[in-house]
Coordinates of C-alpha atoms in Angstrom, one line a residue:
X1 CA 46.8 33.1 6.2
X2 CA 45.9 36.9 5.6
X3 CA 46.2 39.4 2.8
X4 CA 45.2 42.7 4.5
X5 CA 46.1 44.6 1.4
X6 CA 43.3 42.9 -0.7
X7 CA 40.8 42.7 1.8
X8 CA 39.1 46.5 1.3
X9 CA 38.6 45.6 -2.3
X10 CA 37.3 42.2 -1.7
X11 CA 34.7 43.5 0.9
X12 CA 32.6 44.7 -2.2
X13 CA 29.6 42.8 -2.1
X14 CA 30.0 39.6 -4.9
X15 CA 27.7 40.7 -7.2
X16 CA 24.1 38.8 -7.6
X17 CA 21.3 38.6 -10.5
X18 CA 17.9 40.5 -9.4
X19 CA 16.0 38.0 -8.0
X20 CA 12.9 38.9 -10.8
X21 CA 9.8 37.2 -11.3
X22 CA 10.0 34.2 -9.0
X23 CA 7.7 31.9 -11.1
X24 CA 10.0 32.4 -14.5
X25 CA 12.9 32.0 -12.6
X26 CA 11.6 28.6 -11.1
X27 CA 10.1 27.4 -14.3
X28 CA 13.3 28.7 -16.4
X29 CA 15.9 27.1 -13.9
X30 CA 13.7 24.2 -13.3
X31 CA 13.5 23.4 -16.6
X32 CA 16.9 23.2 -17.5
X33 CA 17.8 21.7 -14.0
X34 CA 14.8 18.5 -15.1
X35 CA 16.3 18.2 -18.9
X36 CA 19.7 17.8 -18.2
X37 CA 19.3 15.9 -14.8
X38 CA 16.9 13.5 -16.8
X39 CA 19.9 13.1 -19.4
X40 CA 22.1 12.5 -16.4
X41 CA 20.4 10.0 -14.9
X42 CA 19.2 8.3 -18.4
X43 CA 22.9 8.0 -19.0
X44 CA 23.5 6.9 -15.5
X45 CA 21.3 4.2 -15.5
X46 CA 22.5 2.8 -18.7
X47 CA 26.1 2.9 -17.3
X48 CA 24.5 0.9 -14.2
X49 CA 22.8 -1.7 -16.7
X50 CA 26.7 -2.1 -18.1
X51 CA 28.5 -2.3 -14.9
X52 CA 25.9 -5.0 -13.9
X53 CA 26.4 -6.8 -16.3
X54 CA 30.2 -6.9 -16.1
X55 CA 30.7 -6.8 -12.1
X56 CA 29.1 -9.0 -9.3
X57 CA 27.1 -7.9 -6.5
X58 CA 30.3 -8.2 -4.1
X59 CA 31.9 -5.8 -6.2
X60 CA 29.3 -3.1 -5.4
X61 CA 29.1 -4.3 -1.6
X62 CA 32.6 -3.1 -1.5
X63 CA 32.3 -0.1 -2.8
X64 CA 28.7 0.9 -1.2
X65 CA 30.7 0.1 2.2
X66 CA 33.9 2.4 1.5
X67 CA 31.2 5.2 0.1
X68 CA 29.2 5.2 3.6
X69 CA 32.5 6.6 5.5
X70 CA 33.8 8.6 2.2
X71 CA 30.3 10.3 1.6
X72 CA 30.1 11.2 5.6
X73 CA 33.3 12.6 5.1
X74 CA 32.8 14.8 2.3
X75 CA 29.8 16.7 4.0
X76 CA 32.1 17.3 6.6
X77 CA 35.0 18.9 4.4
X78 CA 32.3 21.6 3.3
X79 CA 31.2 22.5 6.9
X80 CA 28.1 23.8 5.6
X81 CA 30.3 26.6 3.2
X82 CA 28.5 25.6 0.3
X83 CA 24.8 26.5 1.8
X84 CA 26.1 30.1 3.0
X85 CA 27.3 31.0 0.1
X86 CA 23.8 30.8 -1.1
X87 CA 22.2 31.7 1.7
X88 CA 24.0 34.6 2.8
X89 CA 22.1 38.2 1.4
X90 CA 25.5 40.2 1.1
X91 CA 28.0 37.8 0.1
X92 CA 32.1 39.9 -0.8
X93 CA 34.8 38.4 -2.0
X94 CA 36.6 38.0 0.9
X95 CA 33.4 35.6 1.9
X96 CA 34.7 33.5 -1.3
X97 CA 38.2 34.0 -0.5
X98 CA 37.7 32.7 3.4
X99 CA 35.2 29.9 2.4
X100 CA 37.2 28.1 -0.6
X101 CA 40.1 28.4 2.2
X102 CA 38.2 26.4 4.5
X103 CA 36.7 23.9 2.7
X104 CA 40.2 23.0 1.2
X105 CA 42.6 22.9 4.6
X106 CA 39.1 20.5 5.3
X107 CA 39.8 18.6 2.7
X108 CA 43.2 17.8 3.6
X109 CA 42.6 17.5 7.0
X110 CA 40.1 14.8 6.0
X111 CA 42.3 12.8 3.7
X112 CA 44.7 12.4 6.6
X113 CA 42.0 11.2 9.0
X114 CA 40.9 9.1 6.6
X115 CA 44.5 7.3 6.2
X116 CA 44.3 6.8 10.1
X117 CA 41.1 5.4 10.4
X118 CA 40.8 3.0 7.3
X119 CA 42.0 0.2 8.9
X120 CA 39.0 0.8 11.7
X121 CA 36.2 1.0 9.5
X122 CA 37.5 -1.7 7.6
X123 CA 37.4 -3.8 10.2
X124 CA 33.7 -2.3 11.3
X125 CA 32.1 -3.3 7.9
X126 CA 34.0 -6.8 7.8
X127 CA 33.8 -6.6 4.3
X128 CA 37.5 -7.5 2.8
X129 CA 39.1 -5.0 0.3
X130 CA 37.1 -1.9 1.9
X131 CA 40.2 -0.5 3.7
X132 CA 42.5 -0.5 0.6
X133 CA 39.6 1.4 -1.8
X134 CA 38.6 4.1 1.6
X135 CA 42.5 5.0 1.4
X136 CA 42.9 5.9 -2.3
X137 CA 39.3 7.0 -2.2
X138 CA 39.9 9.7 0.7
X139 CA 41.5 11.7 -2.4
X140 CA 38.0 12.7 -2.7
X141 CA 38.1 15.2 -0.2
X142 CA 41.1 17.5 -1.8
X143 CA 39.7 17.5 -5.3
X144 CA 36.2 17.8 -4.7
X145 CA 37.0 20.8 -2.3
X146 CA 38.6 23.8 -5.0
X147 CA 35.1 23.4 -6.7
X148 CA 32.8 23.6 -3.9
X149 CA 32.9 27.5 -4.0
X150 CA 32.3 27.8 -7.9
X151 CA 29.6 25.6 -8.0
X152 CA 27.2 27.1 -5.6
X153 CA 28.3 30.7 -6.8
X154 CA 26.0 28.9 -9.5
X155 CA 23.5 27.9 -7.7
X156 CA 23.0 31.0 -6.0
X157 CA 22.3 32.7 -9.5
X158 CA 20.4 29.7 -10.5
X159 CA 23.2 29.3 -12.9
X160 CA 22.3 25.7 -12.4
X161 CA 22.4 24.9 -16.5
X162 CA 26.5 25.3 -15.9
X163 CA 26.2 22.8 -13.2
X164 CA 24.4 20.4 -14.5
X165 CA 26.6 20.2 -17.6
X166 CA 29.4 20.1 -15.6
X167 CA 28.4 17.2 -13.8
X168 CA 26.7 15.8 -16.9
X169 CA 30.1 15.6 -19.0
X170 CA 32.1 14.6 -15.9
X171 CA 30.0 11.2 -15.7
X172 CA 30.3 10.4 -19.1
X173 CA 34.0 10.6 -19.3
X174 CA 34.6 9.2 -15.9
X175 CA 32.2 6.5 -15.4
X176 CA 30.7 5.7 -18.9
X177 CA 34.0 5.8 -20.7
X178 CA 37.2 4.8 -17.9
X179 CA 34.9 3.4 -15.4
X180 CA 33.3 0.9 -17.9
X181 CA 36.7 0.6 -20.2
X182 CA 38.6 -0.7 -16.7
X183 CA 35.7 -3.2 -15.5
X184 CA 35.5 -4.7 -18.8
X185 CA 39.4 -5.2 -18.1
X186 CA 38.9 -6.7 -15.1
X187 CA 39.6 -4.6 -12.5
X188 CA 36.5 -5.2 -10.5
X189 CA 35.6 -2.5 -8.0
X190 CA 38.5 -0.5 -8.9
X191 CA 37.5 0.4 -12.0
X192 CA 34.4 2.0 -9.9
X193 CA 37.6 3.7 -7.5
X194 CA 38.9 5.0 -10.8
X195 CA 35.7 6.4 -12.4
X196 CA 35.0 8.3 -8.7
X197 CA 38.6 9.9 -9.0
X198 CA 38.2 11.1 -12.3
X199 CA 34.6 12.2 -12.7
X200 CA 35.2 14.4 -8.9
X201 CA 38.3 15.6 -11.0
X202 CA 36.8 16.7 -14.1
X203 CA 33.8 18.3 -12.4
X204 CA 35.9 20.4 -10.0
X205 CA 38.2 22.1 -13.0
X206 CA 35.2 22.9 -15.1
X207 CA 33.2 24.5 -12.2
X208 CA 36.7 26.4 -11.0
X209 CA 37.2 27.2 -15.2
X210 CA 33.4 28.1 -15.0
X211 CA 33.3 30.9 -12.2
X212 CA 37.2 31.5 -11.4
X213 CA 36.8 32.5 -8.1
X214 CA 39.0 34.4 -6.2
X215 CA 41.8 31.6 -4.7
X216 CA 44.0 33.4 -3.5
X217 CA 44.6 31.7 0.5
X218 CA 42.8 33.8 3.0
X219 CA 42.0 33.1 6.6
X220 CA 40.8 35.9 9.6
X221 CA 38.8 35.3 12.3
X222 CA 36.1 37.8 12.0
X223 CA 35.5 36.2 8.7
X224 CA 36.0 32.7 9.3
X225 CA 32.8 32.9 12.2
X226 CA 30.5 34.6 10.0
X227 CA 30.5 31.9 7.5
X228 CA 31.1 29.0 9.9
X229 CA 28.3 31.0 12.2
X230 CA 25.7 30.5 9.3
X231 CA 27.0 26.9 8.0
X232 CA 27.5 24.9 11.4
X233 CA 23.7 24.4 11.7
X234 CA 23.6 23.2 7.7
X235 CA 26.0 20.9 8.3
X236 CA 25.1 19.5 11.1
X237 CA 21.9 19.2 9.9
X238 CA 23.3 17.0 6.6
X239 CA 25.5 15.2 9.2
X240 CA 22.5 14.0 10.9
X241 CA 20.2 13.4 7.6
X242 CA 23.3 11.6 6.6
X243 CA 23.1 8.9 9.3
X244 CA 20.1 8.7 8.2
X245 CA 20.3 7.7 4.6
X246 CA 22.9 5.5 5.1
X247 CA 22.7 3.3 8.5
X248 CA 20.7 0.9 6.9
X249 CA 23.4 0.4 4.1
X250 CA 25.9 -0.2 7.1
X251 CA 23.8 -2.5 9.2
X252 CA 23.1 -4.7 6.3
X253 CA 27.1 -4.4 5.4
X254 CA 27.6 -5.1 9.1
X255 CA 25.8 -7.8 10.0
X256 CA 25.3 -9.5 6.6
X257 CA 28.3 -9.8 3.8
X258 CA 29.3 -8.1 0.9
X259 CA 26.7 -9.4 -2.1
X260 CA 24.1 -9.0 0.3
X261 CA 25.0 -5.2 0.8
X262 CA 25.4 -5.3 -3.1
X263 CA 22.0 -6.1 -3.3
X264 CA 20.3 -3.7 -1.6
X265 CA 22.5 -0.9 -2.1
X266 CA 21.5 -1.4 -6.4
X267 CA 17.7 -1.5 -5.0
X268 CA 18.2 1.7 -2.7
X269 CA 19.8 3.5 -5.6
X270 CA 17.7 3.0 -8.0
X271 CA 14.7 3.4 -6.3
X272 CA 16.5 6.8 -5.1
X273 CA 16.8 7.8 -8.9
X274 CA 13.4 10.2 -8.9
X275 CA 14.2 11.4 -5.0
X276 CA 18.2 12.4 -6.3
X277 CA 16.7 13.9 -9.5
X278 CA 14.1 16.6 -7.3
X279 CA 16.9 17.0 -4.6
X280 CA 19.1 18.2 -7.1
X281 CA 16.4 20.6 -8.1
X282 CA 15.3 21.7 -4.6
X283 CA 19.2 22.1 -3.5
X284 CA 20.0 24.1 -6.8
X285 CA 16.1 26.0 -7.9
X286 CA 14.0 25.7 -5.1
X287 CA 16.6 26.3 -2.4
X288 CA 18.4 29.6 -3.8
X289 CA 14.9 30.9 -4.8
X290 CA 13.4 30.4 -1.8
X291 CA 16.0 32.2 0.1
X292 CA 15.9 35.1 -2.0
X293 CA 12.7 35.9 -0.5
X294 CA 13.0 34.7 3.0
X295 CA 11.8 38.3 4.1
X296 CA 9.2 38.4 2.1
X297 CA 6.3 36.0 3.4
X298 CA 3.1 36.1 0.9
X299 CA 6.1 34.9 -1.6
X300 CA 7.2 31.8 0.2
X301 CA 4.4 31.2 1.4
X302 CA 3.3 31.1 -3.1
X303 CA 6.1 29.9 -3.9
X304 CA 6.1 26.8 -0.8
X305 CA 2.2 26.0 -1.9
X306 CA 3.4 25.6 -5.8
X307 CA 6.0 23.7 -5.0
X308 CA 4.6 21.1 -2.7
X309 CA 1.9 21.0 -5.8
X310 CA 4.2 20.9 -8.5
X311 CA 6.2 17.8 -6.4
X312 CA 2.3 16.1 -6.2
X313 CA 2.1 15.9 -9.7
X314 CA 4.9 14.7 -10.7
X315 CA 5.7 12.4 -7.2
X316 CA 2.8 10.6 -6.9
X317 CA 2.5 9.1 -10.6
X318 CA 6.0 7.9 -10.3
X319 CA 5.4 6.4 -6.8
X320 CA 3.3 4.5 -8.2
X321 CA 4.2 3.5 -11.4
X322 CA 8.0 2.5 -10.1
X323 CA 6.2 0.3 -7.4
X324 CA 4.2 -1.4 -10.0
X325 CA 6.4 -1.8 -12.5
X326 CA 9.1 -2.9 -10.1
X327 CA 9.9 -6.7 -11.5
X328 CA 10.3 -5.2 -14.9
X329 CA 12.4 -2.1 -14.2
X330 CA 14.8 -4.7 -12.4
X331 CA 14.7 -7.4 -14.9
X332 CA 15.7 -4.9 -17.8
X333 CA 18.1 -2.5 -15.6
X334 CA 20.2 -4.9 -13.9
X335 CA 19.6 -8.7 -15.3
X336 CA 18.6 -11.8 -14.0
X337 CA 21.7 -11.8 -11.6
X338 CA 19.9 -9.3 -9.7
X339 CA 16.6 -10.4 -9.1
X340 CA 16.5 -10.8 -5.5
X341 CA 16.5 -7.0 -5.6
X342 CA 12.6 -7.2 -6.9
X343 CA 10.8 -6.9 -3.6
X344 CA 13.3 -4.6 -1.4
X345 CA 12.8 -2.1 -4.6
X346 CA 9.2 -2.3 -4.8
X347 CA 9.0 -1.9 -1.2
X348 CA 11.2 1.3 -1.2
X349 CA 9.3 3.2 -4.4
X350 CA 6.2 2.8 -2.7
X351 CA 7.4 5.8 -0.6
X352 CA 9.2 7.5 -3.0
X353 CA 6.7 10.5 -3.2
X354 CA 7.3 10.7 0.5
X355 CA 11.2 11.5 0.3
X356 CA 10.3 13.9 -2.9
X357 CA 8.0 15.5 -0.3
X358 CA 10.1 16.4 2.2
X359 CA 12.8 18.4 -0.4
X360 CA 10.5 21.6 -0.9
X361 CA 9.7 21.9 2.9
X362 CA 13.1 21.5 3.7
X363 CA 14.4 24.0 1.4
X364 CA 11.7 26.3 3.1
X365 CA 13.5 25.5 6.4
X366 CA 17.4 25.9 5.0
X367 CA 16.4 29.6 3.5
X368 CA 14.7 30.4 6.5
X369 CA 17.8 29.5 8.6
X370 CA 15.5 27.2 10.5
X371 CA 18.4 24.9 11.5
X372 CA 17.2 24.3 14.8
X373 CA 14.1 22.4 13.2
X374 CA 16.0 20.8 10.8
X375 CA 18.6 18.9 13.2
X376 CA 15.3 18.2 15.5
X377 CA 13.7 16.5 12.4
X378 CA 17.1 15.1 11.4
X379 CA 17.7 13.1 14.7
X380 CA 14.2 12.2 15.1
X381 CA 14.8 10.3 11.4
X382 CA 18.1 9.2 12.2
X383 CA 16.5 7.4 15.5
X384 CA 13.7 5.4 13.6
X385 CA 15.9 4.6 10.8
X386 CA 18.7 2.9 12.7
X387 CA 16.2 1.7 15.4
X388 CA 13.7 0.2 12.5
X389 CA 17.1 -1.6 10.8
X390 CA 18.6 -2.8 14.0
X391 CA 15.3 -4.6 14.7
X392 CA 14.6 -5.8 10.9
X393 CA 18.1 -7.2 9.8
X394 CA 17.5 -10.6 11.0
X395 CA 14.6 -11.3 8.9
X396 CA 16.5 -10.3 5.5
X397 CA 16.9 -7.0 3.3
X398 CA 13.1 -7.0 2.2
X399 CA 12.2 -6.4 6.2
X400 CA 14.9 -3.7 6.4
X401 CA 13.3 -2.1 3.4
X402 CA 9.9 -1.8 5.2
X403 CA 11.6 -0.3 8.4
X404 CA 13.5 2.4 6.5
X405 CA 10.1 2.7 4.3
X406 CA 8.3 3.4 8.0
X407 CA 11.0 5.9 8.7
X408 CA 10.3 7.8 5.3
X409 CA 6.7 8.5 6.4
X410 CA 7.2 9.2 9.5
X411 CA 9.9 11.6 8.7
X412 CA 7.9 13.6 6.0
X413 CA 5.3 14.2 8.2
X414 CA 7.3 16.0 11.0
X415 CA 9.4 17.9 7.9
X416 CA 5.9 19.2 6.6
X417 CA 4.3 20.1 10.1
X418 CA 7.5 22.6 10.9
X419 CA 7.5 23.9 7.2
X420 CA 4.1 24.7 7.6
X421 CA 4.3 26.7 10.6
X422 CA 7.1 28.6 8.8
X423 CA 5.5 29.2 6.1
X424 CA 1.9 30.1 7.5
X425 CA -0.1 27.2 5.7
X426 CA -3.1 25.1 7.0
X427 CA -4.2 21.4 7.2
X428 CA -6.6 22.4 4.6
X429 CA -4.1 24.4 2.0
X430 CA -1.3 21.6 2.5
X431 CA -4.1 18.6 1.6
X432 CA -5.7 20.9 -1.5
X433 CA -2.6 21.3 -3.0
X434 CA -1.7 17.0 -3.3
X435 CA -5.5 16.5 -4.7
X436 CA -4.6 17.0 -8.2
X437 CA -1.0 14.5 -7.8
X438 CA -3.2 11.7 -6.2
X439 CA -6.0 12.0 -9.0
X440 CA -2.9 11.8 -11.5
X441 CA -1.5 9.0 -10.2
X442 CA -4.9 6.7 -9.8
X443 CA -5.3 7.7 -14.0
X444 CA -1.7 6.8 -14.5
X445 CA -2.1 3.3 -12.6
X446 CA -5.8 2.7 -14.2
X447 CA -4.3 3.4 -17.5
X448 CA -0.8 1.4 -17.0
X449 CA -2.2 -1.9 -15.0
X450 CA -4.0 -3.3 -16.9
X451 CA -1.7 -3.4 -19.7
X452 CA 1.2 -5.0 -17.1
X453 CA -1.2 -7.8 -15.4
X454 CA -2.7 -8.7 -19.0
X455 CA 0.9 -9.0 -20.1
X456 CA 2.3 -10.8 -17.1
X457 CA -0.4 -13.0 -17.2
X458 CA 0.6 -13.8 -21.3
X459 CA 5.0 -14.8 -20.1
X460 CA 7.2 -15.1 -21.9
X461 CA 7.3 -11.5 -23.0
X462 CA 10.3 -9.4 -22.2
X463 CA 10.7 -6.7 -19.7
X464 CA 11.4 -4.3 -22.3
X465 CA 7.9 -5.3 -23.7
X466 CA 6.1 -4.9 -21.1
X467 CA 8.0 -1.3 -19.6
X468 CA 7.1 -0.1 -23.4
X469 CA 3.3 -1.2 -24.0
X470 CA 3.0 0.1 -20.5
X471 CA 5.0 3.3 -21.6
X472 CA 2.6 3.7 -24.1
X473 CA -0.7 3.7 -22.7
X474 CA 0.6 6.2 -19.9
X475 CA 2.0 8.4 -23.0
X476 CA -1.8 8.3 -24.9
X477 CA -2.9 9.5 -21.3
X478 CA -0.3 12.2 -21.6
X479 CA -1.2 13.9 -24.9
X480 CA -4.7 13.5 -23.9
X481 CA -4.3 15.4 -20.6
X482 CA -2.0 18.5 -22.4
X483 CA -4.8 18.6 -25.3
X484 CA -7.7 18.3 -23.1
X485 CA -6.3 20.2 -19.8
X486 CA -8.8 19.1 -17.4
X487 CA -8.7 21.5 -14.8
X488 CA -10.0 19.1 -11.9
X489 CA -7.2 17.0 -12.8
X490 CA -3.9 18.8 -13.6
X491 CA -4.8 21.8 -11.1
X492 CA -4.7 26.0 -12.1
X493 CA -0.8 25.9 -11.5
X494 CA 0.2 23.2 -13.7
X495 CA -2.3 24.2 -16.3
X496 CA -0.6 27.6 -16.0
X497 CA 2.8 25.9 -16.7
X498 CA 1.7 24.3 -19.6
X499 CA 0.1 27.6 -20.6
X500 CA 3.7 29.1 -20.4
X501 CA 5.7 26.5 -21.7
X502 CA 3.4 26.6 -25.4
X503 CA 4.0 30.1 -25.7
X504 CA 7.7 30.2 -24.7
X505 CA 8.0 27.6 -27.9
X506 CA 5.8 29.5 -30.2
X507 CA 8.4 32.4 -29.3
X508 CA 11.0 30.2 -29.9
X509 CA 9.6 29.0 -33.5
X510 CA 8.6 32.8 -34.9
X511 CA 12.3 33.6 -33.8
X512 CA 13.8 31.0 -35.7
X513 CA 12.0 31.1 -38.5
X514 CA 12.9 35.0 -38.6
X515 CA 16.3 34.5 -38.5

């Protein structure tokens, strides 16, 4: 498919913001980027707490079985387009053009293959009704496809405000208003099918609305290389971290049943809450800004440092808090029907700062191009994870928890060694800069465990009880901390932030009184 006549016009160069002060572009995007994925994933959780309380365990089993081959799938359709489009330094229109051609012949391509080879990973995961729901969900792959251009021409602005509320309103109508409406009918896990379709749907025509890129078919070779050149080592790369994330939801599928795949997938993903939240950041802020000055190393080198800091201070806390408040967050989430999900969660969130770790180094990686290190720390994950799960699944979820937990550290440590040679940074710079997260997160569990055992130790109380007083004291900590600032504490950086964010809403309040 070519269109010679359009290509000299196309060949401009797609025009791109200034890249500007790095830190008020971080701390603008980032902000918007933490509100409105906070609001997404507030709303997500209460849809969670519904659906738990309408569907059974088996119900997600199904579904968390048909999503392993569906999700591996849908990195494949966008060969690693999505990441060169932001990547790229002089990105035309024919780039656009080319790429959205792609990514949609993949898309078909992959719903076919995925009509062929139901039947076989149906009969992989054992689990009955997965075939049926990997069929009609395969329609994934075409719809998600026409937006996959739009929304990193987004993210490569940091235009991720757009995103987000794309994404935002496309959950509430799909899952929180069809998805719940047909489970409360009694669909089951089709009403979860259902709510997938539409919310891809709706996401895709807002984001094409959004940018309207050019869509015109357009296929040469010349063109074709240069993006696949740049994305073959991005994709393989999420191909690999892939296998990773989700062989231990297939060897539990595999070689245990449906509610007990239910199970730990609802642990896994909501202990993956805080890790989704910051990868969404570091794919759509840290990511983009980070490649906008890959040539430019006393900047990424700032700009790696503050973000492994900023990741401290916020990871650590919640680490710790999720781990300690584990029984509670279960209890008031998902019910009493899903208590055997306690330990495999508490388990999991006791590494949670470790997955948030390894987001900022490998964003360093991806806008360096470093795709060699990535795939090497990749399969070196992908190994330990499915060798730790092969070895644990005999002795229950709760022991395949601790293997994958095991993989985590290992993984965050080889992730962080190769982004600090990239990036030029010490032993001593990388430990300084998690000094103040650790401090935060001893004062957060001083302040909140007390609180928890003493009201444990009263039962009879409530989750939501105990999630609140505990809520509370860690709040009084946090108005104490912004009025006092203690340096030794917070750190220069986040002191700085605060700094920044007080002024930005004094600007805010003189302009609207003005007006």
């Amino acid at each position: 498919m070519t269109d010679d006549s359009r290509i000299d016009t196309d060949d401009a160069v797609f025009p791109r913001r200034p890249a500007g002060s790095m830190k008020r572009q971080l701390a603008i995007g980032a902000g918007w980027m933490t509100g409105l994925q906070l609001l997404s994933k507030v709303i997500e959780i209460g849809f969670i707490a519904v659906l738990a309380r309408i569907l059974f365990p088996a119900d997600f089993g199904v579904i968390a079985g048909a999503a392993i081959f569906i999700q591996l799938a849908s990195l494949l359709v966008e060969v690693g387009i999505g990441a060169t489009i932001v990547q790229i330094p002089n990105l035309t229109r024919t780039d656009l053009r080319i790429g959205g051609t792609i990514v949609v012949l993949n898309g078909v391509g992959y719903f076919t293959l995925a009509q062929v080879l139901a039947p076989f990973a149906g009969d992989f995961m054992g689990i009955p009704g997965t075939e049926p729901v990997i069929r009609v969900l395969a329609l994934v792959f075409i719809i998600q496809s026409f937006g996959i251009v739009s929304e990193n021409v987004l993210v490569r602005d940091l235009e991720v405000r757009r995103v987000m509320v794309a994404q935002l309103m496309s959950r509430v109508i799909g899952t929180g208003v069809i998805g719940i409406a047909l489970a409360w009918a009694g669909l089951g896990y089709w009403a979860l099918v259902v709510a997938t379709l539409a919310e891809t749907s709706i996401k895709a025509t807002w984001l094409v609305l959004l940018v309207r890129p050019p869509m015109r078919p357009l296929l040469t070779r010349p063109g074709a290389a240069r993006l696949m050149r740049r994305g073959a080592g991005f994709s393989l790369a999420k191909v690999i971290n892939f296998f990773a994330l989700r062989a231990d939801n297939a060897i539990v599928g595999r070689t245990m049943d449906a509610a007990a795949l239910g199970l730990y997938s609802r642990a896994y993903n909501l202990m993956n809450v805080p890790a989704d939240l910051y990868s969404r950041i570091a794919e759509r802020i840290v990511f983009p800004a980070m490649a906008k000055v890959q040539d430019d190393p006393v900047r990424l080198r700032s700009a790696f440092l503050r973000g492994l800091e900023l990741t401290a201070v916020f990871g650590l806390p919640i680490s710790a808090l999720l781990a300690l408040l584990a029984p509670e967050v279960i209890l008031f989430i998902l019910g009493p029907r899903w208590v055997e999900v306690i330990v495999p969660f508490a388990v999991l969130c006791s590494v949670t700062y470790l997955r948030l770790g390894t987001k900022v180094s490998g964003s360093l990686q991806r806008a360096k191009a470093a795709t060699g290190a990535m795939i090497t720390n990749q399969i070196v994950y992908a190994g330990m994870v499915i060798g730790g799960c092969l070895i644990a699944y005999p002795h229950g979820i709760v022991a395949v928890a601790t293997a994958v937990s095991i993989a985590v550290v290992a993984f965050y440590l080889i992730v962080n060694y190769n982004a600090c040679r990239l990036a030029g940074v010490g032993l001593r710079d990388f430990a300084r800069v998690h000094g103040h997260g650790a401090l935060l997160a001893l004062a957060c569990t001083l302040a909140a465990a007390p609180v928890v055992f003493g009201m444990r130790a009263a039962g009879g109380l409530p989750p939501i009880a105990i999630l609140g007083a505990s809520g509370a004291a860690i709040a009084v900590l946090g108005v104490i901390l912004i009025v006092w600032r203690p340096r030794w504490l917070l750190g220069a950086f986040v002191i700085e932030l605060l700094g920044d964010a007080g002024r930005a809403t004094d600007r805010f309040r003189k302009r609207k009184a003005r007006s």
